[in-house]
CSV table of C-alpha atoms and ligand atoms in Angstrom, one decimal:
chain,number,residue,atom,x,y,z
A,1172,MET,CA,10.0,-7.5,-10.8
A,1173,ALA,CA,11.8,-5.9,-13.6
A,1174,VAL,CA,9.5,-5.0,-16.5
A,1175,GLU,CA,11.2,-4.0,-20.0
A,1176,LYS,CA,10.8,-0.4,-20.8
A,1177,GLY,CA,7.7,0.2,-23.2
A,1178,LEU,CA,6.2,-3.3,-22.4
A,1179,LYS,CA,5.1,-1.7,-19.1
A,1180,SER,CA,3.0,1.0,-20.7
A,1181,MET,CA,1.7,-1.5,-23.2
A,1182,THR,CA,0.7,-4.1,-20.7
A,1183,ASP,CA,-0.6,-1.5,-18.0
A,1184,LYS,CA,-3.1,-0.5,-20.8
A,1185,GLN,CA,-4.3,-4.3,-21.0
A,1186,PHE,CA,-4.6,-4.4,-17.2
A,1187,ASP,CA,-6.5,-1.0,-16.9
A,1188,GLU,CA,-9.2,-2.0,-19.4
A,1189,ARG,CA,-12.4,-2.9,-17.9
A,1190,VAL,CA,-13.6,-6.2,-19.5
A,1191,ASP,CA,-17.4,-6.9,-19.1
A,1192,ARG,CA,-17.6,-10.3,-17.6
A,1193,THR,CA,-21.4,-10.3,-16.9
A,1194,GLY,CA,-23.1,-12.9,-18.9
A,1195,THR,CA,-20.3,-15.3,-19.0
A,1196,ASN,CA,-21.4,-17.6,-16.4
A,1197,SER,CA,-18.6,-16.0,-14.2
A,1198,VAL,CA,-18.9,-17.1,-10.5
A,1199,LYS,CA,-17.6,-13.6,-9.4
A,1200,TRP,CA,-20.0,-11.6,-11.7
A,1201,ASP,CA,-23.0,-13.7,-12.6
A,1202,TYR,CA,-23.6,-15.2,-9.1
A,1203,ARG,CA,-23.8,-12.0,-7.1
A,1204,ASP,CA,-27.5,-12.1,-6.4
A,1205,GLU,CA,-27.1,-15.7,-5.1
A,1206,ILE,CA,-24.1,-14.9,-2.8
A,1207,PHE,CA,-24.8,-11.3,-1.5
A,1208,GLY,CA,-28.6,-11.2,-2.2
A,1209,ARG,CA,-28.4,-8.5,-4.7
A,1210,SER,CA,-26.8,-7.9,-8.1
A,1211,ASP,CA,-25.5,-4.5,-7.9
A,1212,VAL,CA,-22.5,-5.1,-5.5
A,1213,LEU,CA,-19.1,-4.5,-7.2
A,1214,PRO,CA,-17.7,-8.0,-7.0
A,1215,MET,CA,-14.1,-8.2,-5.4
A,1216,TRP,CA,-14.3,-11.6,-3.8
A,1217,VAL,CA,-13.6,-14.8,-5.8
A,1218,ALA,CA,-9.8,-15.1,-6.4
A,1219,ASP,CA,-9.8,-14.7,-10.0
A,1220,SER,CA,-8.6,-11.6,-12.1
A,1221,ASP,CA,-10.7,-9.2,-14.2
A,1222,TRP,CA,-8.4,-9.2,-17.2
A,1223,PRO,CA,-7.8,-11.6,-20.0
A,1224,THR,CA,-5.0,-14.2,-19.8
A,1225,SER,CA,-1.8,-14.0,-21.7
A,1226,GLY,CA,-2.0,-13.6,-25.6
A,1227,GLN,CA,0.2,-16.7,-25.8
A,1228,VAL,CA,-2.3,-18.7,-23.7
A,1229,ILE,CA,-5.3,-17.5,-25.8
A,1230,ASP,CA,-3.6,-18.2,-29.1
A,1231,ALA,CA,-2.7,-21.8,-27.9
A,1232,ILE,CA,-6.3,-22.4,-27.0
A,1233,VAL,CA,-7.5,-21.2,-30.1
A,1234,GLU,CA,-5.2,-23.2,-32.2
A,1235,ARG,CA,-6.3,-26.3,-30.3
A,1236,ALA,CA,-9.9,-25.5,-30.8
A,1237,LYS,CA,-9.4,-25.2,-34.4
A,1238,HIS,CA,-8.2,-28.9,-34.6
A,1239,GLY,CA,-11.8,-29.9,-33.6
A,1240,VAL,CA,-11.2,-33.2,-32.0
A,1241,PHE,CA,-11.3,-33.2,-28.3
A,1242,GLY,CA,-10.9,-36.7,-27.2
A,1243,TYR,CA,-9.2,-38.1,-24.1
A,1244,THR,CA,-6.0,-36.2,-23.2
A,1245,LYS,CA,-3.0,-37.0,-21.0
A,1246,PRO,CA,0.1,-34.8,-20.4
A,1247,GLY,CA,3.4,-36.3,-21.5
A,1248,GLU,CA,7.2,-35.7,-21.4
A,1249,GLU,CA,6.9,-32.3,-22.9
A,1250,THR,CA,4.7,-31.1,-20.3
A,1251,ASP,CA,7.0,-32.5,-17.6
A,1252,GLU,CA,9.8,-30.6,-19.2
A,1253,LEU,CA,7.9,-27.3,-19.0
A,1254,VAL,CA,6.9,-27.9,-15.3
A,1255,VAL,CA,10.6,-28.7,-14.3
A,1256,ASN,CA,12.0,-25.7,-16.2
A,1257,TRP,CA,9.5,-23.3,-14.5
A,1258,TRP,CA,10.3,-24.3,-11.2
A,1259,LYS,CA,14.2,-24.4,-11.7
A,1260,LYS,CA,14.1,-20.9,-13.6
A,1261,ARG,CA,11.8,-19.1,-11.2
A,1262,TYR,CA,12.6,-20.6,-7.9
A,1263,GLY,CA,15.8,-22.6,-8.3
A,1264,TRP,CA,14.1,-25.9,-7.3
A,1265,GLU,CA,15.0,-28.9,-9.1
A,1266,VAL,CA,12.0,-31.1,-9.7
A,1267,ASP,CA,12.4,-34.5,-11.0
A,1268,PRO,CA,9.9,-35.3,-13.7
A,1269,SER,CA,9.0,-38.5,-12.2
A,1270,TRP,CA,7.7,-36.6,-9.1
A,1271,ILE,CA,4.9,-34.8,-11.1
A,1272,VAL,CA,1.3,-36.1,-11.1
A,1273,TYR,CA,-1.3,-34.0,-13.0
A,1274,THR,CA,-4.8,-33.3,-11.5
A,1275,ASN,CA,-7.5,-31.2,-12.5
A,1276,GLY,CA,-7.5,-28.7,-9.7
A,1277,VAL,CA,-5.8,-28.0,-6.6
A,1278,VAL,CA,-8.8,-28.3,-4.3
A,1279,PRO,CA,-9.8,-31.6,-5.7
A,1280,ALA,CA,-6.2,-32.8,-5.4
A,1281,LEU,CA,-6.2,-31.7,-1.6
A,1282,SER,CA,-9.4,-33.6,-0.9
A,1283,MET,CA,-7.8,-36.7,-2.6
A,1284,VAL,CA,-4.6,-36.3,-0.7
A,1285,ILE,CA,-6.5,-36.0,2.7
A,1286,GLU,CA,-8.7,-39.0,1.9
A,1287,SER,CA,-5.6,-41.0,0.7
A,1288,PHE,CA,-3.4,-40.4,3.7
A,1289,VAL,CA,-5.6,-39.6,6.8
A,1290,ARG,CA,-7.8,-42.1,8.2
A,1291,PRO,CA,-11.2,-40.9,9.6
A,1292,GLY,CA,-10.8,-39.6,13.1
A,1293,GLU,CA,-7.2,-38.6,12.7
A,1294,GLY,CA,-6.1,-35.0,12.9
A,1295,VAL,CA,-5.2,-32.6,10.1
A,1296,VAL,CA,-3.5,-29.4,11.1
A,1297,LEU,CA,-4.8,-26.2,9.4
A,1298,GLN,CA,-3.7,-22.6,10.2
A,1299,PRO,CA,-6.9,-20.4,10.2
A,1300,PRO,CA,-7.7,-17.8,9.1
A,1301,VAL,CA,-7.4,-20.0,5.9
A,1302,TYR,CA,-8.9,-20.5,2.4
A,1303,TYR,CA,-12.3,-22.1,3.5
A,1304,PRO,CA,-12.3,-25.1,1.2
A,1305,PHE,CA,-9.6,-26.5,3.4
A,1306,PHE,CA,-11.9,-27.0,6.1
A,1307,THR,CA,-14.4,-28.9,3.9
A,1308,SER,CA,-11.8,-31.1,2.3
A,1309,VAL,CA,-10.9,-32.3,6.0
A,1310,GLU,CA,-14.4,-32.7,7.0
A,1311,ARG,CA,-15.3,-34.6,3.8
A,1312,GLY,CA,-12.8,-37.3,4.6
A,1313,GLY,CA,-14.1,-37.6,8.2
A,1314,SER,CA,-10.8,-36.5,9.7
A,1315,GLN,CA,-10.4,-34.1,12.4
A,1316,ILE,CA,-9.4,-30.3,12.3
A,1317,LEU,CA,-6.6,-29.2,14.6
A,1318,SER,CA,-6.5,-25.6,14.5
A,1319,ASN,CA,-3.1,-23.9,14.7
A,1320,GLU,CA,-4.4,-20.3,14.5
A,1321,LEU,CA,-2.1,-17.8,13.1
A,1322,LYS,CA,-1.2,-14.9,15.4
A,1323,MET,CA,-1.0,-11.2,14.5
A,1324,GLU,CA,1.9,-9.2,16.0
A,1325,ASN,CA,2.3,-5.6,15.0
A,1326,GLY,CA,0.0,-5.9,12.1
A,1327,ARG,CA,1.8,-8.9,10.7
A,1328,TYR,CA,0.7,-12.5,10.9
A,1329,ARG,CA,3.1,-15.4,12.3
A,1330,MET,CA,2.7,-19.2,12.6
A,1331,ASP,CA,2.4,-20.5,16.1
A,1332,HIS,CA,5.3,-23.1,16.2
A,1333,ASP,CA,4.9,-23.6,20.0
A,1334,ASN,CA,1.2,-24.3,19.6
A,1335,LEU,CA,2.0,-26.8,16.7
A,1336,ARG,CA,4.4,-28.6,18.7
A,1337,GLU,CA,1.8,-29.0,21.4
A,1338,LEU,CA,-0.8,-30.2,18.9
A,1339,CYS,CA,1.7,-33.0,18.0
A,1340,ASN,CA,2.6,-34.0,21.6
A,1341,ASP,CA,0.8,-37.2,22.7
A,1342,SER,CA,3.6,-38.7,24.6
A,1343,ASP,CA,3.5,-37.3,28.0
A,1344,GLY,CA,1.3,-39.9,29.3
A,1345,SER,CA,-1.8,-37.9,29.6
A,1346,ILE,CA,-4.8,-38.7,27.4
A,1347,PRO,CA,-4.5,-36.3,24.6
A,1348,ALA,CA,-7.4,-33.7,24.0
A,1349,SER,CA,-7.4,-34.4,20.4
A,1350,PRO,CA,-5.6,-37.1,18.1
A,1351,PRO,CA,-2.2,-36.4,17.2
A,1352,PRO,CA,-1.9,-34.9,13.5
A,1353,THR,CA,-1.1,-37.1,10.5
A,1354,MET,CA,-0.9,-34.3,8.2
A,1355,MET,CA,-0.3,-30.5,8.1
A,1356,VAL,CA,-1.8,-28.4,5.3
A,1357,LEU,CA,0.2,-25.1,4.6
A,1358,CYS,CA,-0.9,-22.4,2.3
A,1359,ASN,CA,2.2,-20.6,0.8
A,1360,PRO,CA,1.6,-17.6,0.2
A,1361,HIS,CA,-1.2,-17.7,2.7
A,1362,ASN,CA,-4.7,-16.9,1.5
A,1363,PRO,CA,-6.2,-14.7,3.1
A,1364,VAL,CA,-3.6,-13.0,5.2
A,1365,GLY,CA,-1.0,-12.6,2.4
A,1366,ARG,CA,2.1,-13.7,4.2
A,1367,VAL,CA,4.9,-15.3,2.1
A,1368,TRP,CA,6.4,-17.7,4.7
A,1369,THR,CA,10.1,-17.2,5.2
A,1370,LYS,CA,12.6,-20.1,5.0
A,1371,LYS,CA,13.2,-19.8,8.5
A,1372,GLU,CA,9.6,-20.2,9.4
A,1373,LEU,CA,9.3,-23.2,7.1
A,1374,GLU,CA,12.5,-24.8,8.6
A,1375,ARG,CA,10.9,-24.5,12.0
A,1376,LEU,CA,7.7,-26.0,10.9
A,1377,ALA,CA,9.4,-28.7,9.0
A,1378,ASP,CA,11.6,-29.7,11.9
A,1379,ILE,CA,8.3,-30.4,14.2
A,1380,CYS,CA,6.6,-32.2,11.4
A,1381,LEU,CA,9.8,-34.4,10.6
A,1382,GLU,CA,10.1,-35.1,14.4
A,1383,LYS,CA,6.5,-36.1,14.8
A,1384,ASP,CA,6.1,-37.7,11.3
A,1385,VAL,CA,3.5,-35.5,10.1
A,1386,MET,CA,3.1,-35.1,6.4
A,1387,MET,CA,3.4,-31.7,4.9
A,1388,VAL,CA,1.0,-30.7,2.3
A,1389,SER,CA,1.6,-27.3,0.8
A,1390,ASP,CA,-0.9,-25.4,-1.4
A,1391,ASP,CA,1.3,-23.0,-3.4
A,1392,ILE,CA,-1.2,-21.9,-6.0
A,1393,HIS,CA,-0.5,-18.1,-5.2
A,1394,SER,CA,3.4,-18.6,-5.3
A,1395,GLU,CA,3.7,-16.6,-8.5
A,1396,PHE,CA,2.2,-13.6,-6.7
A,1397,ILE,CA,5.2,-12.3,-4.6
A,1398,TYR,CA,5.9,-8.6,-4.1
A,1399,GLU,CA,9.2,-6.8,-3.6
A,1400,GLY,CA,11.1,-7.5,-0.7
A,1401,HIS,CA,9.8,-11.1,-0.2
A,1402,ASN,CA,11.1,-14.4,-1.4
A,1403,TYR,CA,8.9,-17.4,-1.9
A,1404,THR,CA,10.4,-21.0,-0.8
A,1405,PRO,CA,8.8,-24.1,-1.6
A,1406,ILE,CA,8.9,-26.2,1.6
A,1407,ALA,CA,9.8,-29.2,-0.4
A,1408,SER,CA,13.1,-27.4,-1.5
A,1409,LEU,CA,14.3,-27.1,2.0
A,1410,SER,CA,16.0,-30.7,2.1
A,1411,GLU,CA,15.5,-34.1,0.6
A,1412,GLU,CA,14.2,-35.4,3.8
A,1413,VAL,CA,11.4,-32.7,3.9
A,1414,ALA,CA,10.7,-33.2,0.3
A,1415,LYS,CA,10.1,-36.9,1.0
A,1416,HIS,CA,7.5,-36.1,3.6
A,1417,SER,CA,5.7,-33.4,1.5
A,1418,ILE,CA,3.2,-32.9,-1.3
A,1419,THR,CA,3.3,-29.7,-3.2
A,1420,LEU,CA,0.0,-28.7,-5.0
A,1421,THR,CA,0.2,-25.9,-7.5
A,1422,SER,CA,-1.2,-24.6,-10.8
A,1423,PRO,CA,-0.7,-21.8,-13.2
A,1424,SER,CA,-4.5,-21.1,-13.2
A,1425,LYS,CA,-4.2,-18.3,-10.4
A,1426,ALA,CA,-1.1,-16.4,-12.0
A,1427,PHE,CA,-2.8,-16.8,-15.6
A,1428,ASN,CA,-6.2,-16.5,-14.7
A,1429,THR,CA,-7.3,-19.8,-16.1
A,1430,ALA,CA,-9.4,-21.1,-13.1
A,1431,GLY,CA,-12.1,-22.0,-15.5
A,1432,LEU,CA,-9.7,-24.5,-17.2
A,1433,PRO,CA,-8.8,-26.6,-14.4
A,1434,ALA,CA,-5.0,-28.1,-14.7
A,1435,SER,CA,-2.9,-28.4,-11.8
A,1436,VAL,CA,0.1,-30.3,-10.5
A,1437,ALA,CA,1.0,-32.4,-7.7
A,1438,ILE,CA,4.8,-32.7,-6.9
A,1439,ILE,CA,5.3,-35.8,-4.8
A,1440,PRO,CA,9.0,-36.7,-4.4
A,1441,ASP,CA,8.5,-40.0,-2.4
A,1442,GLU,CA,7.8,-42.8,-4.5
A,1443,THR,CA,5.6,-44.7,-2.0
A,1444,ILE,CA,3.4,-41.6,-1.4
A,1445,ARG,CA,3.2,-41.0,-5.1
A,1446,SER,CA,2.0,-44.5,-6.0
A,1447,ARG,CA,-0.6,-44.4,-3.1
A,1448,PHE,CA,-1.8,-41.0,-4.4
A,1449,LYS,CA,-1.8,-42.3,-8.0
A,1450,VAL,CA,-3.9,-45.3,-7.2
A,1451,ALA,CA,-6.5,-43.1,-5.4
A,1452,GLN,CA,-6.2,-40.5,-8.4
A,1453,ASN,CA,-7.1,-43.3,-10.8
A,1454,LYS,CA,-10.5,-44.0,-9.3
A,1455,VAL,CA,-11.7,-40.4,-9.1
A,1456,LEU,CA,-9.5,-37.6,-10.2
A,1457,LYS,CA,-9.2,-36.8,-13.9
A,1458,ASN,CA,-6.4,-35.5,-15.9
A,1459,PRO,CA,-6.6,-31.8,-16.9
A,1460,SER,CA,-9.0,-31.3,-19.9
A,1461,VAL,CA,-7.8,-30.5,-23.3
A,1462,PHE,CA,-8.0,-26.6,-22.9
A,1463,GLY,CA,-6.7,-26.9,-19.5
A,1464,LEU,CA,-3.5,-28.7,-20.5
A,1465,GLU,CA,-3.2,-26.4,-23.4
A,1466,ALA,CA,-3.3,-23.4,-21.2
A,1467,LEU,CA,-0.8,-25.0,-18.6
A,1468,MET,CA,1.6,-25.7,-21.3
A,1469,ALA,CA,1.5,-22.3,-22.9
A,1470,ALA,CA,1.7,-20.6,-19.6
A,1471,TYR,CA,4.7,-22.3,-18.6
A,1472,ARG,CA,6.4,-22.2,-22.0
A,1473,ASP,CA,5.5,-18.7,-23.3
A,1474,GLY,CA,3.9,-16.7,-20.5
A,1475,GLU,CA,6.8,-15.4,-18.2
A,1476,LYS,CA,7.0,-12.1,-19.8
A,1477,TRP,CA,3.4,-11.4,-19.5
A,1478,LEU,CA,3.4,-12.8,-15.9
A,1479,ASN,CA,6.1,-10.3,-14.9
A,1480,ALA,CA,4.1,-7.4,-16.4
A,1481,GLN,CA,1.1,-8.6,-14.5
A,1482,ILE,CA,3.1,-8.9,-11.2
A,1483,ALA,CA,4.3,-5.2,-11.8
A,1484,TYR,CA,0.8,-4.1,-12.2
A,1485,LEU,CA,-0.4,-6.0,-9.0
A,1486,GLN,CA,2.5,-4.6,-7.0
A,1487,GLU,CA,1.0,-1.1,-7.7
A,1488,ASN,CA,-2.6,-2.3,-7.1
A,1489,MET,CA,-1.5,-3.9,-3.9
A,1490,GLU,CA,0.4,-0.7,-2.8
A,1491,PHE,CA,-2.5,1.5,-4.0
A,1492,SER,CA,-5.2,-0.4,-2.0
A,1493,TYR,CA,-3.2,-0.8,1.1
A,1494,GLY,CA,-2.4,2.9,1.2
A,1495,PHE,CA,-5.9,4.1,0.5
A,1496,ALA,CA,-7.3,1.8,3.1
A,1497,LYS,CA,-4.6,3.1,5.7
A,1498,GLU,CA,-5.3,6.8,4.8
A,1499,LYS,CA,-8.9,7.0,3.7
A,1500,ILE,CA,-11.0,4.2,5.5
A,1501,PRO,CA,-11.5,5.2,9.2
A,1502,LEU,CA,-10.6,2.9,11.9
A,1503,VAL,CA,-9.9,0.0,9.4
A,1504,ASN,CA,-6.6,-1.7,9.5
A,1505,PRO,CA,-5.2,-3.3,6.4
A,1506,VAL,CA,-2.6,-6.0,6.5
A,1507,LYS,CA,0.0,-5.5,4.0
A,1508,PRO,CA,0.2,-8.4,1.6
A,1509,GLU,CA,3.6,-9.9,0.9
A,1510,GLY,CA,2.1,-12.2,-1.9
A,1511,THR,CA,-1.3,-13.2,-3.3
A,1512,ILE,CA,-4.0,-10.8,-4.9
A,1513,LEU,CA,-5.8,-10.4,-1.7
A,1514,LEU,CA,-6.0,-7.6,0.8
A,1515,TRP,CA,-7.0,-8.5,4.3
A,1516,LEU,CA,-8.7,-5.8,6.2
A,1517,ASP,CA,-9.3,-5.6,9.9
A,1518,PHE,CA,-12.7,-4.0,10.6
A,1519,ARG,CA,-12.7,-5.2,14.2
A,1520,PRO,CA,-12.2,-1.5,15.6
A,1521,LEU,CA,-15.6,-0.7,14.3
A,1522,GLY,CA,-17.0,-3.1,16.8
A,1523,LEU,CA,-19.6,-4.5,14.4
A,1524,GLU,CA,-21.5,-7.9,14.8
A,1525,LYS,CA,-21.0,-10.3,11.8
A,1526,GLU,CA,-24.3,-9.2,10.3
A,1527,GLU,CA,-23.8,-5.5,10.7
A,1528,LEU,CA,-20.4,-5.8,9.0
A,1529,GLU,CA,-22.2,-7.7,6.1
A,1530,ASP,CA,-24.9,-5.2,5.8
A,1531,LEU,CA,-22.5,-2.4,5.8
A,1532,MET,CA,-20.5,-3.8,2.9
A,1533,VAL,CA,-23.2,-5.2,0.8
A,1534,ASN,CA,-26.1,-3.0,1.2
A,1535,LYS,CA,-24.3,0.4,2.0
A,1536,ALA,CA,-21.0,0.1,0.3
A,1537,ARG,CA,-22.4,-2.2,-2.4
A,1538,VAL,CA,-19.3,-4.1,-2.6
A,1539,GLY,CA,-19.0,-7.9,-2.7
A,1540,LEU,CA,-16.2,-9.3,-0.6
A,1541,ASP,CA,-15.2,-12.4,1.2
A,1542,PHE,CA,-16.1,-12.2,4.9
A,1543,GLY,CA,-13.5,-13.0,7.5
A,1544,HIS,CA,-15.7,-15.7,9.3
A,1545,TRP,CA,-15.8,-17.7,6.2
A,1546,PHE,CA,-12.1,-18.4,6.9
A,1547,GLY,CA,-12.5,-20.0,10.2
A,1548,PRO,CA,-11.2,-18.8,13.7
A,1549,GLY,CA,-9.4,-15.6,13.8
A,1550,GLY,CA,-11.3,-14.3,10.7
A,1551,GLU,CA,-14.2,-12.9,12.4
A,1552,GLY,CA,-14.4,-8.9,11.9
A,1553,PHE,CA,-12.2,-9.1,8.7
A,1554,VAL,CA,-12.9,-8.8,5.0
A,1555,ARG,CA,-11.0,-10.1,2.0
A,1556,LEU,CA,-10.7,-7.9,-0.9
A,1557,ASN,CA,-9.4,-9.1,-4.4
A,1558,PHE,CA,-7.2,-6.4,-5.9
A,1559,ALA,CA,-6.6,-8.2,-9.3
A,1560,CYS,CA,-8.7,-5.8,-11.3
A,1561,PRO,CA,-8.3,-2.6,-13.2
A,1562,ARG,CA,-7.0,0.4,-11.0
A,1563,SER,CA,-10.3,2.3,-11.7
A,1564,THR,CA,-12.3,-0.7,-10.5
A,1565,LEU,CA,-10.2,-1.0,-7.4
A,1566,GLU,CA,-10.4,2.7,-6.7
A,1567,GLU,CA,-14.3,2.7,-7.0
A,1568,GLY,CA,-14.6,-0.2,-4.6
A,1569,LEU,CA,-12.4,1.3,-2.1
A,1570,GLU,CA,-14.2,4.6,-2.3
A,1571,ARG,CA,-17.5,2.8,-1.9
A,1572,ILE,CA,-16.2,1.3,1.2
A,1573,SER,CA,-14.7,4.4,2.6
A,1574,ARG,CA,-18.0,6.3,2.1
A,1575,ALA,CA,-19.9,3.5,3.9
A,1576,VAL,CA,-17.6,3.5,6.7
A,1577,LYS,CA,-17.5,7.3,7.2
A,1578,SER,CA,-21.3,7.1,7.3
A,1579,LYS,CA,-21.1,4.8,10.3
A,1580,THR,CA,-18.4,6.7,12.2
B,2821,PLP,C1,-5.1,-21.3,-1.7
B,2821,PLP,C2,-6.0,-21.6,-2.8
B,2821,PLP,N1,-6.0,-23.0,-3.3
B,2821,PLP,C3,-6.7,-23.5,-4.4
B,2821,PLP,C4,-7.5,-22.6,-4.9
B,2821,PLP,C5,-8.4,-23.1,-5.9
B,2821,PLP,O1,-7.7,-24.0,-6.8
B,2821,PLP,P1,-8.3,-24.9,-7.9
B,2821,PLP,O2,-9.2,-23.9,-8.6
B,2821,PLP,O3,-7.2,-25.4,-8.7
B,2821,PLP,O4,-9.2,-25.9,-7.3
B,2821,PLP,C6,-7.7,-21.2,-4.5
B,2821,PLP,C7,-8.6,-20.3,-5.2
B,2821,PLP,O5,-8.9,-19.3,-5.0
B,2821,PLP,C8,-6.9,-20.7,-3.5
B,2821,PLP,O6,-6.9,-19.3,-3.2
């Protein structure tokens, strides 16, 4: 991503600065004891960033706060226009304003989608290892998880289209082992393995889903974090037919580090699906809050320059952490991220049990990470490290891991 000369050094300074987040009720920093059993771990787990959001977003929130009246709020035409322009400008996808439904969080929206379109007992395809709230969202609605586990080939993950086809097949006369799926939940780019799915991979997936009448729900919250050499394709942009069988869930909250101000977007091109979703939404889901909405609008209106600078910094953090892990952490294999802010590290060559790996990271390295088994089948023996932090923090965390692993080998 090209960053204007001069802007880079200025913004690097911003991202290099260590901000003390303790005492702010930060899940990542203030709940270390609860999650890891000790509060002296360097937290590199929750997927938020350790730097302030863009100045434009902060200014918009401060201005709105000064108004002082914070009654019920609802996004209108101006917000629609900002969302439409963002997608068109950044990804060339023409979103019709009528397709947009605002929600207060991607995870709540996903739960609502599953509840609205999948009956208890029906199947939902997930592709583990995957962001763990997907499992709870499916289980909450009483539907059944159908696992289409990702396959690793030469250090890179791929989707298993053949297995997906098999999961969908219920017409060979035999009694199916599991119910055929009603829905498939995609994560693009994929948390935790960092794949940015190619157009070709998505087309193959969409062909199967269309043929078997499986609704495609895509969580694209990490879509702003794409590294050099990779292109993000919203699955709904493949064709009109795919769009009509899809729901895209996204939010600027990852890219602009505003997860504490939930405000998200569901893009639902099919009118019938959209009306059903809206009926369900009116019962439970709320519109974004006053400040969530301000943040979303400011990000999409004024945030692109800051975002591009942040991506340039993240590109370097990604390369630094990948290179460090490859060279300096014995036996551990990093999976090179194509997108997201997450490095997926394969600790399996160390041959540790789950508890031993946790002990090594928490009590020896003193680093707080997401453990692979949280992400379902295929995640055992891995850890996930969030590299959206100042380079010095990243280096410190990696050094700690390296030292702990060396003491073991
Ligand atoms: C893939 C994915 N989806 C959704 C979320 C959370 O979204 P929200 O905070 O809008 O519920 C995350 C946060 O890490 C995520 O990684």
